[in-house]
XYZ file of C-alpha atoms in Angstrom:
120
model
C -11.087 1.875 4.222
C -8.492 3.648 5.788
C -8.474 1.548 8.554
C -8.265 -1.474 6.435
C -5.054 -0.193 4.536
C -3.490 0.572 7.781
C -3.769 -3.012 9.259
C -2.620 -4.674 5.988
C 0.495 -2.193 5.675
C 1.376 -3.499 9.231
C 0.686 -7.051 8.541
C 2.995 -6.816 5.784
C 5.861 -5.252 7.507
C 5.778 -8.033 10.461
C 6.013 -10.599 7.885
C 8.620 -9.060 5.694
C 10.403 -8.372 8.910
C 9.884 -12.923 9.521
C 11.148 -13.446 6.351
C 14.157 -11.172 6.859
C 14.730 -13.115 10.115
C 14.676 -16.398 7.905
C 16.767 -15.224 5.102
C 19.459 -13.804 7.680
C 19.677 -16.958 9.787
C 20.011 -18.852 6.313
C 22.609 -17.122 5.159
C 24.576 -16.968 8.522
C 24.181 -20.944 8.448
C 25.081 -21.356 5.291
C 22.022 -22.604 3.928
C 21.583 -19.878 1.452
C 20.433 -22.489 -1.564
C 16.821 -22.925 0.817
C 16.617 -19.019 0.458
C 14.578 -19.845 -2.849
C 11.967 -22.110 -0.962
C 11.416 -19.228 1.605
C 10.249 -16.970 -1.806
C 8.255 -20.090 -2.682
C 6.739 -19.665 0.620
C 6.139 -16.079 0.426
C 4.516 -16.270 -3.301
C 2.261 -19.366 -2.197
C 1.100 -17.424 0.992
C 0.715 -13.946 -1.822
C -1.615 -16.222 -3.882
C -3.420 -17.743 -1.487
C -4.571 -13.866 0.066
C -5.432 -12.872 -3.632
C -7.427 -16.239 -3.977
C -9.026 -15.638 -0.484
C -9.646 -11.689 -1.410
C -11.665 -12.897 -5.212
C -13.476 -15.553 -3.427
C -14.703 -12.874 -1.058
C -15.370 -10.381 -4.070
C -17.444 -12.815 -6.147
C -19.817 -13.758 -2.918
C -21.178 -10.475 -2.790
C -21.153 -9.895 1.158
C -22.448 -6.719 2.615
C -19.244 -4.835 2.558
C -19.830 -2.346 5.613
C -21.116 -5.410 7.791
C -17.909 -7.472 6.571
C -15.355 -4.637 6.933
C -16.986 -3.961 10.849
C -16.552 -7.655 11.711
C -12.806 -8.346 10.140
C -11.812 -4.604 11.721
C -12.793 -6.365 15.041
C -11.372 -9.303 14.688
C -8.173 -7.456 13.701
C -8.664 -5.490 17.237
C -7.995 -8.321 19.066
C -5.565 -9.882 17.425
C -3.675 -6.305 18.019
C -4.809 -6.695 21.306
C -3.898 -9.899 22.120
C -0.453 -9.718 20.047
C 0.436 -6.915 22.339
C 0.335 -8.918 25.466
C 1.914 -11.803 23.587
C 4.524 -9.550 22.216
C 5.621 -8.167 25.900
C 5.528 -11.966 27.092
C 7.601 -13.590 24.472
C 9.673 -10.218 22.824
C 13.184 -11.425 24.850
C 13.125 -14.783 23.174
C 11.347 -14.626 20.063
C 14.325 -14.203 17.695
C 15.985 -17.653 19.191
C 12.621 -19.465 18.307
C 12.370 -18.534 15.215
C 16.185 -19.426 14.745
C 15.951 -22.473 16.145
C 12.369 -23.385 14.772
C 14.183 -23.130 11.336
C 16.931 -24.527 12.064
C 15.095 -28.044 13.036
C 12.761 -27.396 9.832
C 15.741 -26.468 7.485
C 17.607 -29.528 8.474
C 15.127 -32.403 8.134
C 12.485 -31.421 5.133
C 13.506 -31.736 1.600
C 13.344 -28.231 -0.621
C 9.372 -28.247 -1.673
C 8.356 -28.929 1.707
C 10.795 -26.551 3.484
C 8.566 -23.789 0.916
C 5.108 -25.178 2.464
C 6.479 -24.386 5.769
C 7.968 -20.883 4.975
C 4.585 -20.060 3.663
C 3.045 -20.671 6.628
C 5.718 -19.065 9.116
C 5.184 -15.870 6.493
């Protein structure tokens, strides 16, 4: 269970540290009125994990069995985020500036949220 709490603690800090990334580049562009579809973003991706986490509650799975496989699963995403991480670090900051930049300029408000959600 530890284990568990661990991952999702880190999980949550890499996207807080995306949105931050977002929110600064908005405001530096001065684009700060689409900061309110990036919270739409990050609610509809909140909901969506609750949703996910019920729907998993009410199907009664073996919870040792489940927790082994996701734990994993998580192990190599780690593992392969690492080597993506020490591939991409240099550059990743631009990308994500520029990614939003493209996005922010050419979607109207409620879609720019759809695709905050996702990049959350």
């Amino acid at each position: 269970m530890l284990s568990a709490l661990l991952i999702a603690l880190r999980e949550g800090v890499e996207a807080s540290l995306v949105v931050g990334i977002v929110l600064v580049y908005l405001s530096r562009t001065g684009r700060e009125h689409l900061a309110r579809f990036v919270w739409y973003g990050v609610a509809t991706a909140a909901a969506l994990s609750l949703g996910v986490a019920v729907a998993l509650e009410r199907w009664r799975i073996s919870e040792d069995g489940f927790e082994g496989l996701m734990l994993l699963i998580a192990s190599v995403f780690v593992v392969t985020m690492i080597v993506w991480m020490n591939r991409v670090a240099r550059h990743l900051k631009k990308e994500i500036e520029a990614k939003v930049e493209a996005y922010a300029g050419r979607l109207p408000g409620r879609r720019a949220g759809g695709f905050f959600s996702l990049f959350s």
